Amino acid sequence: MRRALWYFAKVGVLIALFFWLQANPGTVAIDWGGSVYQAPLIVALGFAILALGAAAVGYHILRGLMKSGRWYRRVRGESRNARTVESLSQGLVAVAVGDVDAATQAAKKAARLQPDAPLSLLLQAQTAQLTGDDQAAAKFFEAMSARPETAVFGLRGLVQQALRVGDVPRAKVLTQKAMALKPSTGWIYATLFDLESQRGDYEAAESVLRQAIANRAMEGDLARRRIADMLLARAKVLIADRQISDAAVLERRAYQEAPRHIPALTTWIGRLVEQRKASEAERVAKSAWRRRQDPALMQAILAIYPEQPFGDRLKRLKRYADLGPGLEVDLALAETALSARDFTLARRVLTKHGDGVGARDPRYLQLMADLERAEGNNDAAGDWDQRARQARDNSMMVRRLEATA
C-alpha cells in the first residue's frame, strides 16, 4: 500500500511540474563554438530526460555484458574443475589397482586441465612410479615439496624413493625436514623410528616415539606398544648372549611401558617365574586377567605353577573364572578336569560354549572329542575329531589369507 501511494505521489509531482512549465514558459540558450542554440524549456528538459534514460539503459546493458562474461568464465571454470576431479578420481583408482594405461591417460588429462593442482601433481608422480620412471616421479615430488600446501606430501614421496634405493642418510634428512614443517604427522615418526632401529640406536628410536606421543602424532597406546616390542627384541639379543640380568631389566621396562600388551605381560610373568617369584607373577597375572582374557595370558598363568596338583589347579582356575569368566578359562578348567578325570566338571564347563564361539574353536572341539573318548563314546569322539580338524584347516586358511592381504 505504501509503495503504491509513493508511486502515485511521484506521478502527481511530474504532472504538476509539466503543467507549471506550460503555464510559465521559458527558453534555454546554449552558446557553443560561436553559435547560440535556443530551445523551449520544456523541450530542453524532455531531451535531458531522454539522454538520462538512454545513459541508464546503456549502463545496464554494459553491466549485463560484464556479468555474462564473468558468468561464462565461472561456468567454464566449474566445468574444468569437474573434468579435473573426474580425471583425478579415475587416475587414483587406476594407480591403486595397477592399471598403467588408465593411470597414464588420466594423468595426462589432469595435467592438461590443471597442471599445477596439488592432486594433479600427486597423480602424475604416482603414475610415473607405476611406470617405473623414478626420475619423472622425483621431479613431481620436488615440485610438490616446493609448495607449502603440498610440501609434506612431496617430501614423503622423496623419502620413499630414497629408502627404495637404500639412501638412508637422505631419507633421514628429508623426514626431519617434514617433521619441521608438520610435527603432528604420524608417518614421519614411524619412518624415523624404523631408521633409528635399523641402525641400532635404540635410545634414539625410543626418543622418536616419545616425541610422537608428546606431539599427538601417534596414538599413545600404539607408541608404547612399539616401545615395548623394541625392548623385548633387545632383551632377546641379550638372552642369546647369556646376559640374563640385563635382559630382565629390559623385560621389566617393557611391561611397565605397556602393561596391557600381551607379549610384554607374558614375558614378564615368565621372567618372574624364572626368578622364583611365583606369588608376584600370580599377582600380575590376576590384575591382567581382570582386564583381558587372552589365550597367551592363560598359558602364562598355567606356567606359573607347572607342577601344581590337579585339585589345587582346579581351585585356582575357578578363582580366575570368577575374576574374568569366558571361553579361555573354561578351556583350561576342562583340560585340567579331564586330566583329573572329573568328567562331570569338564562337560559342564564345555557345554556352556557349544552354541557360541566354542563351536568354531578347534581347541574346544578337540576337548569335546577327548571327553567323549575318555567316557568311552568313540563314535561321538570321531565326529568331534573331524570337526576339530575342519576348524583347524579353516583357521590356517584364514591366517594365510591375512598374511597375503
mmCIF file of C-alpha atoms in Angstrom:
data_model
loop_
_atom_site.group_PDB
_atom_site.id
_atom_site.type_symbol
_atom_site.label_atom_id
_atom_site.label_comp_id
_atom_site.label_asym_id
_atom_site.label_seq_id
_atom_site.Cartn_x
_atom_site.Cartn_y
_atom_site.Cartn_z
ATOM 1 C CA MET A 1 0.000 0.000 0.000
ATOM 2 C CA ARG A 2 2.777 2.412 0.909
ATOM 3 C CA ARG A 3 4.626 1.677 -2.319
ATOM 4 C CA ALA A 4 1.503 2.391 -4.372
ATOM 5 C CA LEU A 5 0.951 5.691 -2.575
ATOM 6 C CA TRP A 6 4.590 6.650 -3.124
ATOM 7 C CA TYR A 7 4.280 5.810 -6.858
ATOM 8 C CA PHE A 8 1.139 7.944 -7.315
ATOM 9 C CA ALA A 9 2.782 10.794 -5.404
ATOM 10 C CA LYS A 10 5.752 10.797 -7.805
ATOM 11 C CA VAL A 11 3.443 10.706 -10.844
ATOM 12 C CA GLY A 12 1.432 13.598 -9.402
ATOM 13 C CA VAL A 13 4.585 15.678 -8.885
ATOM 14 C CA LEU A 14 5.636 15.110 -12.525
ATOM 15 C CA ILE A 15 2.178 16.057 -13.856
ATOM 16 C CA ALA A 16 2.131 19.181 -11.710
ATOM 17 C CA LEU A 17 5.646 20.094 -12.936
ATOM 18 C CA PHE A 18 4.522 19.626 -16.574
ATOM 19 C CA PHE A 19 1.523 21.947 -16.180
ATOM 20 C CA TRP A 20 3.600 24.508 -14.290
ATOM 21 C CA LEU A 21 6.153 24.625 -17.134
ATOM 22 C CA GLN A 22 3.346 25.110 -19.617
ATOM 23 C CA ALA A 23 1.970 27.965 -17.538
ATOM 24 C CA ASN A 24 5.434 29.503 -17.135
ATOM 25 C CA PRO A 25 7.194 29.014 -20.474
ATOM 26 C CA GLY A 26 10.856 29.855 -20.866
ATOM 27 C CA THR A 27 13.798 29.456 -23.207
ATOM 28 C CA VAL A 28 17.100 27.660 -22.779
ATOM 29 C CA ALA A 29 20.070 29.078 -24.737
ATOM 30 C CA ILE A 30 23.448 27.383 -25.222
ATOM 31 C CA ASP A 31 26.423 29.356 -26.586
ATOM 32 C CA TRP A 32 28.851 26.807 -28.084
ATOM 33 C CA GLY A 33 31.561 27.417 -30.652
ATOM 34 C CA GLY A 34 30.340 30.916 -31.565
ATOM 35 C CA SER A 35 26.806 29.744 -32.229
ATOM 36 C CA VAL A 36 23.808 30.160 -29.991
ATOM 37 C CA TYR A 37 21.280 27.333 -29.718
ATOM 38 C CA GLN A 38 17.858 28.048 -28.260
ATOM 39 C CA ALA A 39 15.031 25.717 -27.308
ATOM 40 C CA PRO A 40 11.901 26.000 -25.166
ATOM 41 C CA LEU A 41 12.488 24.982 -21.560
ATOM 42 C CA ILE A 42 10.052 22.092 -21.708
ATOM 43 C CA VAL A 43 11.725 20.701 -24.864
ATOM 44 C CA ALA A 44 15.187 21.023 -23.310
ATOM 45 C CA LEU A 45 14.019 19.173 -20.205
ATOM 46 C CA GLY A 46 12.497 16.447 -22.409
ATOM 47 C CA PHE A 47 15.795 15.955 -24.235
ATOM 48 C CA ALA A 48 17.659 15.908 -20.909
ATOM 49 C CA ILE A 49 15.307 13.237 -19.575
ATOM 50 C CA LEU A 50 15.721 11.169 -22.763
ATOM 51 C CA ALA A 51 19.511 11.474 -22.550
ATOM 52 C CA LEU A 52 19.499 10.335 -18.909
ATOM 53 C CA GLY A 53 17.225 7.417 -19.810
ATOM 54 C CA ALA A 54 19.491 6.383 -22.689
ATOM 55 C CA ALA A 55 22.526 6.568 -20.404
ATOM 56 C CA ALA A 56 20.772 4.399 -17.803
ATOM 57 C CA VAL A 57 19.804 1.836 -20.439
ATOM 58 C CA GLY A 58 23.365 1.783 -21.794
ATOM 59 C CA TYR A 59 24.765 1.331 -18.292
ATOM 60 C CA HIS A 60 22.502 -1.647 -17.616
ATOM 61 C CA ILE A 61 23.363 -3.222 -20.969
ATOM 62 C CA LEU A 62 27.089 -2.816 -20.325
ATOM 63 C CA ARG A 63 26.733 -4.187 -16.813
ATOM 64 C CA GLY A 64 24.796 -7.190 -18.134
ATOM 65 C CA LEU A 65 27.521 -7.913 -20.677
ATOM 66 C CA MET A 66 30.176 -7.774 -17.981
ATOM 67 C CA LYS A 67 28.157 -10.089 -15.752
ATOM 68 C CA SER A 68 27.606 -12.534 -18.586
ATOM 69 C CA GLY A 69 31.381 -12.620 -19.202
ATOM 70 C CA ARG A 70 32.070 -13.419 -15.591
ATOM 71 C CA TRP A 71 29.284 -15.986 -15.607
ATOM 72 C CA TYR A 72 30.768 -17.622 -18.699
ATOM 73 C CA ARG A 73 34.200 -17.744 -17.156
ATOM 74 C CA ARG A 74 32.769 -19.165 -13.917
ATOM 75 C CA VAL A 75 30.784 -21.843 -15.725
ATOM 76 C CA ARG A 76 33.799 -22.699 -17.821
ATOM 77 C CA GLY A 77 35.962 -22.896 -14.702
ATOM 78 C CA GLU A 78 33.432 -25.103 -12.929
ATOM 79 C CA SER A 79 33.305 -27.390 -15.950
ATOM 80 C CA ARG A 80 37.109 -27.573 -15.995
ATOM 81 C CA ASN A 81 37.171 -28.343 -12.269
ATOM 82 C CA ALA A 82 34.571 -31.076 -12.692
ATOM 83 C CA ARG A 83 36.545 -32.676 -15.519
ATOM 84 C CA THR A 84 39.730 -32.418 -13.462
ATOM 85 C CA VAL A 85 38.111 -34.084 -10.454
ATOM 86 C CA GLU A 86 36.795 -36.859 -12.681
ATOM 87 C CA SER A 87 40.243 -37.413 -14.206
ATOM 88 C CA LEU A 88 41.907 -37.412 -10.785
ATOM 89 C CA SER A 89 39.393 -39.888 -9.379
ATOM 90 C CA GLN A 90 39.825 -42.237 -12.321
ATOM 91 C CA GLY A 91 43.607 -41.880 -12.196
ATOM 92 C CA LEU A 92 43.955 -42.549 -8.476
ATOM 93 C CA VAL A 93 41.727 -45.625 -8.753
ATOM 94 C CA ALA A 94 43.812 -46.829 -11.706
ATOM 95 C CA VAL A 95 47.012 -46.359 -9.689
ATOM 96 C CA ALA A 96 45.509 -48.283 -6.783
ATOM 97 C CA VAL A 97 44.673 -51.287 -8.987
ATOM 98 C CA GLY A 98 47.875 -51.038 -11.040
ATOM 99 C CA ASP A 99 46.223 -50.134 -14.364
ATOM 100 C CA VAL A 100 49.150 -48.364 -16.074
ATOM 101 C CA ASP A 101 47.317 -47.334 -19.257
ATOM 102 C CA ALA A 102 44.304 -45.853 -17.479
ATOM 103 C CA ALA A 103 46.509 -44.082 -14.941
ATOM 104 C CA THR A 104 48.710 -42.583 -17.666
ATOM 105 C CA GLN A 105 45.714 -41.361 -19.663
ATOM 106 C CA ALA A 106 44.075 -39.801 -16.604
ATOM 107 C CA ALA A 107 47.341 -38.163 -15.511
ATOM 108 C CA LYS A 108 47.811 -36.575 -18.943
ATOM 109 C CA LYS A 109 44.242 -35.260 -18.939
ATOM 110 C CA ALA A 110 44.597 -33.830 -15.420
ATOM 111 C CA ALA A 111 47.923 -32.219 -16.347
ATOM 112 C CA ARG A 112 46.301 -30.593 -19.375
ATOM 113 C CA LEU A 113 43.332 -29.251 -17.404
ATOM 114 C CA GLN A 114 45.115 -28.119 -14.211
ATOM 115 C CA PRO A 115 48.850 -28.823 -14.394
ATOM 116 C CA ASP A 116 49.689 -27.132 -11.072
ATOM 117 C CA ALA A 117 46.885 -28.562 -8.947
ATOM 118 C CA PRO A 118 48.239 -30.479 -5.924
ATOM 119 C CA LEU A 119 46.315 -33.674 -6.661
ATOM 120 C CA SER A 120 47.290 -33.439 -10.325
ATOM 121 C CA LEU A 121 50.969 -33.398 -9.341
ATOM 122 C CA LEU A 122 50.389 -36.309 -6.966
ATOM 123 C CA LEU A 123 48.657 -38.354 -9.678
ATOM 124 C CA GLN A 124 51.450 -37.640 -12.159
ATOM 125 C CA ALA A 125 54.074 -38.647 -9.591
ATOM 126 C CA GLN A 126 52.307 -41.899 -8.702
ATOM 127 C CA THR A 127 51.759 -42.706 -12.363
ATOM 128 C CA ALA A 128 55.460 -42.155 -13.038
ATOM 129 C CA GLN A 129 56.273 -44.540 -10.175
ATOM 130 C CA LEU A 130 53.831 -47.074 -11.576
ATOM 131 C CA THR A 131 55.553 -46.958 -14.952
ATOM 132 C CA GLY A 132 58.995 -47.181 -13.351
ATOM 133 C CA ASP A 133 60.046 -43.652 -14.285
ATOM 134 C CA ASP A 134 61.675 -42.672 -10.984
ATOM 135 C CA GLN A 135 63.238 -39.511 -12.423
ATOM 136 C CA ALA A 136 59.877 -38.143 -13.527
ATOM 137 C CA ALA A 137 58.335 -39.104 -10.175
ATOM 138 C CA ALA A 138 61.157 -37.302 -8.348
ATOM 139 C CA LYS A 139 60.530 -34.199 -10.460
ATOM 140 C CA PHE A 140 56.872 -34.112 -9.471
ATOM 141 C CA PHE A 141 57.648 -34.805 -5.808
ATOM 142 C CA GLU A 142 60.209 -31.980 -5.859
ATOM 143 C CA ALA A 143 57.574 -29.659 -7.313
ATOM 144 C CA MET A 144 55.161 -30.654 -4.556
ATOM 145 C CA SER A 145 57.768 -30.206 -1.821
ATOM 146 C CA ALA A 146 58.399 -26.642 -3.024
ATOM 147 C CA ARG A 147 54.791 -25.626 -2.395
ATOM 148 C CA PRO A 148 53.645 -25.009 1.202
ATOM 149 C CA GLU A 149 50.286 -26.771 0.813
ATOM 150 C CA THR A 150 51.845 -29.963 -0.631
ATOM 151 C CA ALA A 151 55.334 -29.896 0.884
ATOM 152 C CA VAL A 152 54.795 -32.803 3.291
ATOM 153 C CA PHE A 153 53.269 -34.983 0.549
ATOM 154 C CA GLY A 154 56.191 -34.247 -1.739
ATOM 155 C CA LEU A 155 58.739 -34.966 0.970
ATOM 156 C CA ARG A 156 57.069 -38.278 1.782
ATOM 157 C CA GLY A 157 57.351 -39.327 -1.844
ATOM 158 C CA LEU A 158 61.033 -38.365 -1.895
ATOM 159 C CA VAL A 159 61.624 -40.274 1.370
ATOM 160 C CA GLN A 160 60.066 -43.408 -0.100
ATOM 161 C CA GLN A 161 62.234 -43.080 -3.191
ATOM 162 C CA ALA A 162 65.370 -42.657 -1.085
ATOM 163 C CA LEU A 163 64.516 -45.727 1.009
ATOM 164 C CA ARG A 164 63.836 -47.739 -2.140
ATOM 165 C CA VAL A 165 67.378 -47.158 -3.396
ATOM 166 C CA GLY A 166 68.920 -47.534 0.066
ATOM 167 C CA ASP A 167 69.872 -43.886 0.543
ATOM 168 C CA VAL A 168 69.195 -43.874 4.293
ATOM 169 C CA PRO A 169 71.002 -40.571 5.126
ATOM 170 C CA ARG A 170 68.948 -38.669 2.530
ATOM 171 C CA ALA A 171 65.747 -40.326 3.741
ATOM 172 C CA LYS A 172 66.501 -39.248 7.301
ATOM 173 C CA VAL A 173 67.256 -35.649 6.279
ATOM 174 C CA LEU A 174 64.042 -35.414 4.261
ATOM 175 C CA THR A 175 61.998 -36.939 7.083
ATOM 176 C CA GLN A 176 63.417 -34.444 9.583
ATOM 177 C CA LYS A 177 62.575 -31.644 7.152
ATOM 178 C CA ALA A 178 58.986 -32.908 7.004
ATOM 179 C CA MET A 179 58.888 -33.013 10.802
ATOM 180 C CA ALA A 180 59.918 -29.348 10.944
ATOM 181 C CA LEU A 181 57.036 -28.474 8.619
ATOM 182 C CA LYS A 182 54.328 -30.578 10.249
ATOM 183 C CA PRO A 183 55.351 -32.168 13.559
ATOM 184 C CA SER A 184 51.972 -33.826 14.146
ATOM 185 C CA THR A 185 52.212 -36.240 11.191
ATOM 186 C CA GLY A 186 52.337 -39.915 12.153
ATOM 187 C CA TRP A 187 54.283 -41.371 9.194
ATOM 188 C CA ILE A 188 57.237 -39.099 9.990
ATOM 189 C CA TYR A 189 57.796 -40.658 13.402
ATOM 190 C CA ALA A 190 57.171 -44.189 12.151
ATOM 191 C CA THR A 191 59.828 -43.674 9.467
ATOM 192 C CA LEU A 192 62.346 -42.158 11.868
ATOM 193 C CA PHE A 193 61.694 -44.943 14.381
ATOM 194 C CA ASP A 194 62.408 -47.588 11.748
ATOM 195 C CA LEU A 195 65.555 -45.791 10.584
ATOM 196 C CA GLU A 196 66.942 -45.455 14.111
ATOM 197 C CA SER A 197 66.055 -49.049 14.978
ATOM 198 C CA GLN A 198 67.714 -50.414 11.860
ATOM 199 C CA ARG A 199 70.986 -48.724 12.662
ATOM 200 C CA GLY A 200 70.819 -49.935 16.276
ATOM 201 C CA ASP A 201 70.313 -46.592 18.013
ATOM 202 C CA TYR A 202 67.514 -47.820 20.265
ATOM 203 C CA GLU A 203 67.631 -44.826 22.592
ATOM 204 C CA ALA A 204 67.072 -42.505 19.628
ATOM 205 C CA ALA A 205 64.255 -44.754 18.375
ATOM 206 C CA GLU A 206 62.576 -44.653 21.767
ATOM 207 C CA SER A 207 63.000 -40.877 21.875
ATOM 208 C CA VAL A 208 61.269 -40.595 18.488
ATOM 209 C CA LEU A 209 58.208 -42.450 19.760
ATOM 210 C CA ARG A 210 58.029 -40.402 22.937
ATOM 211 C CA GLN A 211 58.194 -37.267 20.828
ATOM 212 C CA ALA A 212 55.352 -38.651 18.702
ATOM 213 C CA ILE A 213 53.260 -39.108 21.852
ATOM 214 C CA ALA A 214 54.069 -35.559 23.006
ATOM 215 C CA ASN A 215 53.059 -34.089 19.632
ATOM 216 C CA ARG A 216 49.958 -36.314 19.410
ATOM 217 C CA ALA A 217 51.201 -37.658 16.112
ATOM 218 C CA MET A 218 50.680 -41.255 17.218
ATOM 219 C CA GLU A 219 48.120 -42.854 19.491
ATOM 220 C CA GLY A 220 49.735 -43.227 22.907
ATOM 221 C CA ASP A 221 48.979 -46.930 23.465
ATOM 222 C CA LEU A 222 50.254 -47.831 19.992
ATOM 223 C CA ALA A 223 53.512 -45.925 20.522
ATOM 224 C CA ARG A 224 54.041 -47.521 23.929
ATOM 225 C CA ARG A 225 53.417 -50.991 22.478
ATOM 226 C CA ARG A 226 56.060 -50.314 19.837
ATOM 227 C CA ILE A 227 58.487 -49.214 22.543
ATOM 228 C CA ALA A 228 57.711 -52.413 24.473
ATOM 229 C CA ASP A 229 58.275 -54.553 21.362
ATOM 230 C CA MET A 230 61.621 -52.886 20.787
ATOM 231 C CA LEU A 231 62.670 -53.507 24.394
ATOM 232 C CA LEU A 232 61.638 -57.155 24.117
ATOM 233 C CA ALA A 233 63.641 -57.546 20.902
ATOM 234 C CA ARG A 234 66.699 -56.101 22.627
ATOM 235 C CA ALA A 235 66.119 -58.458 25.557
ATOM 236 C CA LYS A 236 66.137 -61.482 23.225
ATOM 237 C CA VAL A 237 69.520 -60.413 21.865
ATOM 238 C CA LEU A 238 70.878 -60.164 25.413
ATOM 239 C CA ILE A 239 69.437 -63.578 26.309
ATOM 240 C CA ALA A 240 71.214 -65.066 23.291
ATOM 241 C CA ASP A 241 74.441 -63.551 24.685
ATOM 242 C CA ARG A 242 73.581 -65.028 28.119
ATOM 243 C CA GLN A 243 73.162 -61.570 29.668
ATOM 244 C CA ILE A 244 70.066 -62.644 31.576
ATOM 245 C CA SER A 245 70.067 -59.936 34.255
ATOM 246 C CA ASP A 246 70.316 -57.145 31.670
ATOM 247 C CA ALA A 247 67.572 -58.810 29.628
ATOM 248 C CA ALA A 248 65.345 -58.944 32.726
ATOM 249 C CA VAL A 249 65.747 -55.195 33.184
ATOM 250 C CA LEU A 250 64.542 -54.576 29.624
ATOM 251 C CA GLU A 251 61.644 -57.029 30.036
ATOM 252 C CA ARG A 252 60.530 -55.223 33.161
ATOM 253 C CA ARG A 253 60.722 -51.878 31.342
ATOM 254 C CA ALA A 254 58.637 -53.342 28.507
ATOM 255 C CA TYR A 255 55.952 -54.452 30.972
ATOM 256 C CA GLN A 256 55.970 -51.088 32.748
ATOM 257 C CA GLU A 257 55.721 -49.300 29.391
ATOM 258 C CA ALA A 258 52.718 -51.296 28.173
ATOM 259 C CA PRO A 259 51.270 -53.444 30.984
ATOM 260 C CA ARG A 260 48.291 -54.482 28.836
ATOM 261 C CA HIS A 261 50.445 -55.546 25.880
ATOM 262 C CA ILE A 262 50.237 -59.354 25.896
ATOM 263 C CA PRO A 263 53.826 -60.091 24.713
ATOM 264 C CA ALA A 264 55.279 -57.754 27.337
ATOM 265 C CA LEU A 265 52.923 -59.071 30.010
ATOM 266 C CA THR A 266 53.513 -62.774 29.400
ATOM 267 C CA THR A 267 57.272 -62.287 29.045
ATOM 268 C CA TRP A 268 57.440 -60.521 32.393
ATOM 269 C CA ILE A 269 55.313 -63.190 34.095
ATOM 270 C CA GLY A 270 57.664 -65.839 32.733
ATOM 271 C CA ARG A 271 60.684 -63.878 33.968
ATOM 272 C CA LEU A 272 59.200 -63.646 37.470
ATOM 273 C CA VAL A 273 58.614 -67.396 37.462
ATOM 274 C CA GLU A 274 62.247 -67.982 36.451
ATOM 275 C CA GLN A 275 63.305 -65.674 39.286
ATOM 276 C CA ARG A 276 61.206 -67.850 41.653
ATOM 277 C CA LYS A 277 58.780 -65.043 42.359
ATOM 278 C CA ALA A 278 55.629 -67.039 41.697
ATOM 279 C CA SER A 279 53.463 -65.034 44.098
ATOM 280 C CA GLU A 280 54.384 -61.781 42.362
ATOM 281 C CA ALA A 281 53.780 -63.408 38.967
ATOM 282 C CA GLU A 282 50.351 -64.537 40.184
ATOM 283 C CA ARG A 283 49.515 -61.023 41.360
ATOM 284 C CA VAL A 284 50.484 -59.558 37.977
ATOM 285 C CA ALA A 285 48.504 -62.272 36.172
ATOM 286 C CA LYS A 286 45.328 -61.740 38.220
ATOM 287 C CA SER A 287 45.445 -57.999 37.666
ATOM 288 C CA ALA A 288 45.820 -58.536 33.910
ATOM 289 C CA TRP A 289 43.141 -61.246 33.712
ATOM 290 C CA ARG A 290 40.522 -58.889 35.119
ATOM 291 C CA ARG A 291 41.125 -56.586 32.142
ATOM 292 C CA ARG A 292 41.601 -59.103 29.347
ATOM 293 C CA GLN A 293 41.065 -62.844 28.898
ATOM 294 C CA ASP A 294 43.673 -63.868 26.333
ATOM 295 C CA PRO A 295 44.853 -67.387 25.344
ATOM 296 C CA ALA A 296 48.551 -66.483 25.674
ATOM 297 C CA LEU A 297 47.903 -64.990 29.097
ATOM 298 C CA MET A 298 46.147 -68.188 30.231
ATOM 299 C CA GLN A 299 49.164 -70.237 29.117
ATOM 300 C CA ALA A 300 51.404 -67.949 31.163
ATOM 301 C CA ILE A 301 49.066 -68.379 34.156
ATOM 302 C CA LEU A 302 49.233 -72.163 33.889
ATOM 303 C CA ALA A 303 53.023 -71.972 33.652
ATOM 304 C CA ILE A 304 53.334 -70.143 36.990
ATOM 305 C CA TYR A 305 52.770 -73.430 38.864
ATOM 306 C CA PRO A 306 53.505 -76.103 36.244
ATOM 307 C CA GLU A 307 53.650 -78.978 38.744
ATOM 308 C CA GLN A 308 50.592 -77.967 40.736
ATOM 309 C CA PRO A 309 48.305 -80.897 41.704
ATOM 310 C CA PHE A 310 45.104 -81.114 39.676
ATOM 311 C CA GLY A 311 42.849 -80.370 42.630
ATOM 312 C CA ASP A 312 44.763 -77.218 43.549
ATOM 313 C CA ARG A 313 44.883 -76.130 39.921
ATOM 314 C CA LEU A 314 41.118 -76.529 39.590
ATOM 315 C CA LYS A 315 40.543 -74.343 42.637
ATOM 316 C CA ARG A 316 42.974 -71.767 41.287
ATOM 317 C CA LEU A 317 41.361 -71.696 37.838
ATOM 318 C CA LYS A 318 37.915 -71.283 39.423
ATOM 319 C CA ARG A 319 39.223 -68.135 41.107
ATOM 320 C CA TYR A 320 40.337 -66.871 37.708
ATOM 321 C CA ALA A 321 36.896 -67.741 36.325
ATOM 322 C CA ASP A 322 35.387 -65.505 38.998
ATOM 323 C CA LEU A 323 37.767 -62.681 38.030
ATOM 324 C CA GLY A 324 37.133 -62.965 34.291
ATOM 325 C CA PRO A 325 34.751 -65.672 33.057
ATOM 326 C CA GLY A 326 34.797 -66.826 29.460
ATOM 327 C CA LEU A 327 35.932 -69.435 26.980
ATOM 328 C CA GLU A 328 39.663 -69.269 27.775
ATOM 329 C CA VAL A 329 39.427 -70.075 31.472
ATOM 330 C CA ASP A 330 36.764 -72.703 30.825
ATOM 331 C CA LEU A 331 39.009 -74.470 28.314
ATOM 332 C CA ALA A 332 41.775 -74.543 30.920
ATOM 333 C CA LEU A 333 39.302 -75.807 33.525
ATOM 334 C CA ALA A 334 38.029 -78.529 31.188
ATOM 335 C CA GLU A 335 41.538 -79.680 30.285
ATOM 336 C CA THR A 336 42.516 -79.839 33.964
ATOM 337 C CA ALA A 337 39.281 -81.613 34.842
ATOM 338 C CA LEU A 338 39.928 -84.187 32.111
ATOM 339 C CA SER A 339 43.419 -84.788 33.475
ATOM 340 C CA ALA A 340 41.896 -85.223 36.945
ATOM 341 C CA ARG A 341 39.203 -87.497 35.369
ATOM 342 C CA ASP A 342 36.454 -85.208 36.623
ATOM 343 C CA PHE A 343 34.319 -85.720 33.504
ATOM 344 C CA THR A 344 31.233 -84.121 35.030
ATOM 345 C CA LEU A 345 33.007 -80.803 35.603
ATOM 346 C CA ALA A 346 34.650 -80.954 32.163
ATOM 347 C CA ARG A 347 31.308 -81.451 30.400
ATOM 348 C CA ARG A 348 29.601 -78.767 32.478
ATOM 349 C CA VAL A 349 32.112 -76.029 31.579
ATOM 350 C CA LEU A 350 32.359 -77.091 27.922
ATOM 351 C CA THR A 351 28.613 -77.299 27.372
ATOM 352 C CA LYS A 352 28.304 -73.567 28.127
ATOM 353 C CA HIS A 353 30.129 -72.750 24.867
ATOM 354 C CA GLY A 354 28.599 -75.269 22.484
ATOM 355 C CA ASP A 355 26.445 -72.712 20.703
ATOM 356 C CA GLY A 356 28.898 -69.798 20.726
ATOM 357 C CA VAL A 357 32.481 -69.211 19.651
ATOM 358 C CA GLY A 358 33.427 -72.598 21.072
ATOM 359 C CA ALA A 359 31.631 -74.329 18.210
ATOM 360 C CA ARG A 360 34.240 -72.849 15.836
ATOM 361 C CA ASP A 361 37.272 -73.118 18.122
ATOM 362 C CA PRO A 362 39.441 -76.181 17.345
ATOM 363 C CA ARG A 363 40.636 -76.347 20.967
ATOM 364 C CA TYR A 364 37.072 -76.627 22.251
ATOM 365 C CA LEU A 365 36.183 -79.229 19.602
ATOM 366 C CA GLN A 366 39.266 -81.311 20.427
ATOM 367 C CA LEU A 367 38.498 -81.221 24.135
ATOM 368 C CA MET A 368 34.975 -82.441 23.395
ATOM 369 C CA ALA A 369 36.499 -85.301 21.381
ATOM 370 C CA ASP A 370 38.856 -86.160 24.249
ATOM 371 C CA LEU A 371 35.975 -86.057 26.722
ATOM 372 C CA GLU A 372 33.799 -88.387 24.637
ATOM 373 C CA ARG A 373 36.738 -90.749 24.156
ATOM 374 C CA ALA A 374 37.538 -90.735 27.889
ATOM 375 C CA GLU A 375 33.922 -91.688 28.608
ATOM 376 C CA GLY A 376 34.051 -94.497 26.039
ATOM 377 C CA ASN A 377 31.921 -92.810 23.359
ATOM 378 C CA ASN A 378 34.268 -93.495 20.422
ATOM 379 C CA ASP A 379 31.752 -92.776 17.652
ATOM 380 C CA ALA A 380 30.944 -89.368 19.105
ATOM 381 C CA ALA A 381 34.647 -88.763 19.668
ATOM 382 C CA GLY A 382 35.319 -89.446 15.972
ATOM 383 C CA ASP A 383 32.706 -86.868 14.956
ATOM 384 C CA TRP A 384 34.289 -84.262 17.234
ATOM 385 C CA ASP A 385 37.760 -85.144 15.883
ATOM 386 C CA GLN A 386 36.552 -84.485 12.343
ATOM 387 C CA ARG A 387 35.020 -81.142 13.326
ATOM 388 C CA ALA A 388 38.247 -80.186 15.116
ATOM 389 C CA ARG A 389 40.335 -80.972 12.012
ATOM 390 C CA GLN A 390 37.987 -78.925 9.831
ATOM 391 C CA ALA A 391 38.175 -75.987 12.259
ATOM 392 C CA ARG A 392 41.993 -76.159 12.283
ATOM 393 C CA ASP A 393 42.078 -76.190 8.474
ATOM 394 C CA ASN A 394 39.744 -73.180 8.342
ATOM 395 C CA SER A 395 41.864 -71.343 10.887
ATOM 396 C CA MET A 396 45.041 -71.991 8.886
ATOM 397 C CA MET A 397 43.358 -70.788 5.696
ATOM 398 C CA VAL A 398 42.256 -67.558 7.371
ATOM 399 C CA ARG A 399 45.804 -66.946 8.647
ATOM 400 C CA ARG A 400 47.258 -67.493 5.174
ATOM 401 C CA LEU A 401 44.743 -65.082 3.661
ATOM 402 C CA GLU A 402 45.539 -62.480 6.304
ATOM 403 C CA ALA A 403 49.269 -62.915 5.675
ATOM 404 C CA THR A 404 48.850 -62.327 1.931
ATOM 405 C CA ALA A 405 46.390 -59.424 2.293
#
